[in-house]
Amino acid sequence: KHAGDAIVDDLLARNAPHWDSLTDADRERVEALARAVARRLLHEPTRRVKQAACEGDTAPERAARDLFGLGADAKPAAPRVA
């Protein structure tokens, strides 16, 4: 999730100079929309990785780490107790 937030922050910052005509309210709507898209895109894969971890399957977590460039120093998914 933090990586998604960082990407949104970077994209908003890089594109801000092109939005001179937007009102503050418009900028807030663009930011909210970008964050909502990032959250929705990451929600289901994150849920599935966590579920697999709860079931003892670490393959999806390893694949996610490789896909998203998360090194060994990144915090692993904590299994949730039902």
mmCIF file of C-alpha atoms in Angstrom:
data_model
loop_
_atom_site.group_PDB
_atom_site.id
_atom_site.type_symbol
_atom_site.label_atom_id
_atom_site.label_comp_id
_atom_site.label_asym_id
_atom_site.label_seq_id
_atom_site.Cartn_x
_atom_site.Cartn_y
_atom_site.Cartn_z
ATOM 1 C CA LYS A 1 0.000 0.000 0.000
ATOM 2 C CA HIS A 2 2.818 2.355 0.813
ATOM 3 C CA ALA A 3 4.343 1.779 -2.619
ATOM 4 C CA GLY A 4 1.001 2.661 -4.209
ATOM 5 C CA ASP A 5 0.820 5.867 -2.176
ATOM 6 C CA ALA A 6 4.360 6.762 -3.190
ATOM 7 C CA ILE A 7 3.548 6.257 -6.871
ATOM 8 C CA VAL A 8 0.413 8.399 -6.596
ATOM 9 C CA ASP A 9 2.353 11.116 -4.750
ATOM 10 C CA ASP A 10 5.062 11.110 -7.421
ATOM 11 C CA LEU A 11 2.597 11.243 -10.318
ATOM 12 C CA LEU A 12 0.597 14.040 -8.730
ATOM 13 C CA ALA A 13 3.731 16.066 -8.023
ATOM 14 C CA ARG A 14 5.130 15.583 -11.532
ATOM 15 C CA ASN A 15 1.835 16.562 -13.164
ATOM 16 C CA ALA A 16 0.917 19.463 -10.864
ATOM 17 C CA PRO A 17 2.561 22.088 -13.127
ATOM 18 C CA HIS A 18 0.225 21.042 -15.963
ATOM 19 C CA TRP A 19 -2.906 21.678 -13.920
ATOM 20 C CA ASP A 20 -2.762 25.449 -13.562
ATOM 21 C CA SER A 21 -6.416 25.786 -14.521
ATOM 22 C CA LEU A 22 -7.690 23.363 -11.874
ATOM 23 C CA THR A 23 -9.285 24.701 -8.743
ATOM 24 C CA ASP A 24 -8.181 23.409 -5.346
ATOM 25 C CA ALA A 25 -11.376 21.342 -5.231
ATOM 26 C CA ASP A 26 -10.573 19.843 -8.655
ATOM 27 C CA ARG A 27 -7.042 18.975 -7.504
ATOM 28 C CA GLU A 28 -8.465 17.265 -4.415
ATOM 29 C CA ARG A 29 -10.848 15.247 -6.604
ATOM 30 C CA VAL A 30 -8.009 14.187 -8.911
ATOM 31 C CA GLU A 31 -5.922 13.137 -5.912
ATOM 32 C CA ALA A 32 -8.814 11.232 -4.326
ATOM 33 C CA LEU A 33 -9.525 9.457 -7.611
ATOM 34 C CA ALA A 34 -5.867 8.500 -8.101
ATOM 35 C CA ARG A 35 -5.644 7.119 -4.556
ATOM 36 C CA ALA A 36 -8.913 5.196 -4.973
ATOM 37 C CA VAL A 37 -7.684 3.599 -8.208
ATOM 38 C CA ALA A 38 -4.392 2.577 -6.596
ATOM 39 C CA ARG A 39 -6.207 1.094 -3.580
ATOM 40 C CA ARG A 40 -8.629 -0.867 -5.750
ATOM 41 C CA LEU A 41 -5.879 -2.220 -7.953
ATOM 42 C CA LEU A 42 -3.878 -3.415 -4.955
ATOM 43 C CA HIS A 43 -6.735 -4.646 -2.745
ATOM 44 C CA GLU A 44 -7.499 -8.057 -4.258
ATOM 45 C CA PRO A 45 -3.874 -9.126 -4.867
ATOM 46 C CA THR A 46 -3.002 -8.043 -1.315
ATOM 47 C CA ARG A 47 -5.947 -9.976 0.088
ATOM 48 C CA ARG A 48 -4.945 -13.097 -1.834
ATOM 49 C CA VAL A 49 -1.306 -12.906 -0.712
ATOM 50 C CA LYS A 50 -2.410 -12.538 2.912
ATOM 51 C CA GLN A 51 -4.847 -15.451 2.574
ATOM 52 C CA ALA A 52 -2.148 -17.649 1.079
ATOM 53 C CA ALA A 53 0.201 -16.705 3.944
ATOM 54 C CA CYS A 54 -2.487 -17.709 6.442
ATOM 55 C CA GLU A 55 -2.645 -21.073 4.700
ATOM 56 C CA GLY A 56 1.148 -21.478 4.839
ATOM 57 C CA ASP A 57 1.725 -20.845 1.124
ATOM 58 C CA THR A 58 4.596 -18.379 0.692
ATOM 59 C CA ALA A 59 4.800 -18.599 -3.127
ATOM 60 C CA PRO A 60 2.361 -15.710 -3.782
ATOM 61 C CA GLU A 61 4.253 -13.468 -1.352
ATOM 62 C CA ARG A 62 7.567 -14.279 -3.036
ATOM 63 C CA ALA A 63 6.004 -13.572 -6.440
ATOM 64 C CA ALA A 64 4.581 -10.252 -5.210
ATOM 65 C CA ARG A 65 7.969 -9.268 -3.790
ATOM 66 C CA ASP A 66 9.596 -10.019 -7.150
ATOM 67 C CA LEU A 67 6.886 -8.231 -9.163
ATOM 68 C CA PHE A 68 6.880 -5.105 -7.014
ATOM 69 C CA GLY A 69 10.613 -4.994 -6.297
ATOM 70 C CA LEU A 70 10.225 -5.494 -2.558
ATOM 71 C CA GLY A 71 13.526 -6.585 -1.099
ATOM 72 C CA ALA A 72 14.223 -8.848 1.822
ATOM 73 C CA ASP A 73 14.138 -5.791 4.120
ATOM 74 C CA ALA A 74 10.439 -5.209 3.353
ATOM 75 C CA LYS A 75 8.053 -6.298 6.066
ATOM 76 C CA PRO A 76 6.480 -9.693 5.229
ATOM 77 C CA ALA A 77 2.728 -10.152 5.272
ATOM 78 C CA ALA A 78 1.576 -11.071 8.759
ATOM 79 C CA PRO A 79 -0.858 -13.971 8.890
ATOM 80 C CA ARG A 80 -4.220 -12.896 10.288
ATOM 81 C CA VAL A 81 -5.864 -14.928 12.973
ATOM 82 C CA ALA A 82 -9.488 -15.624 12.148
#
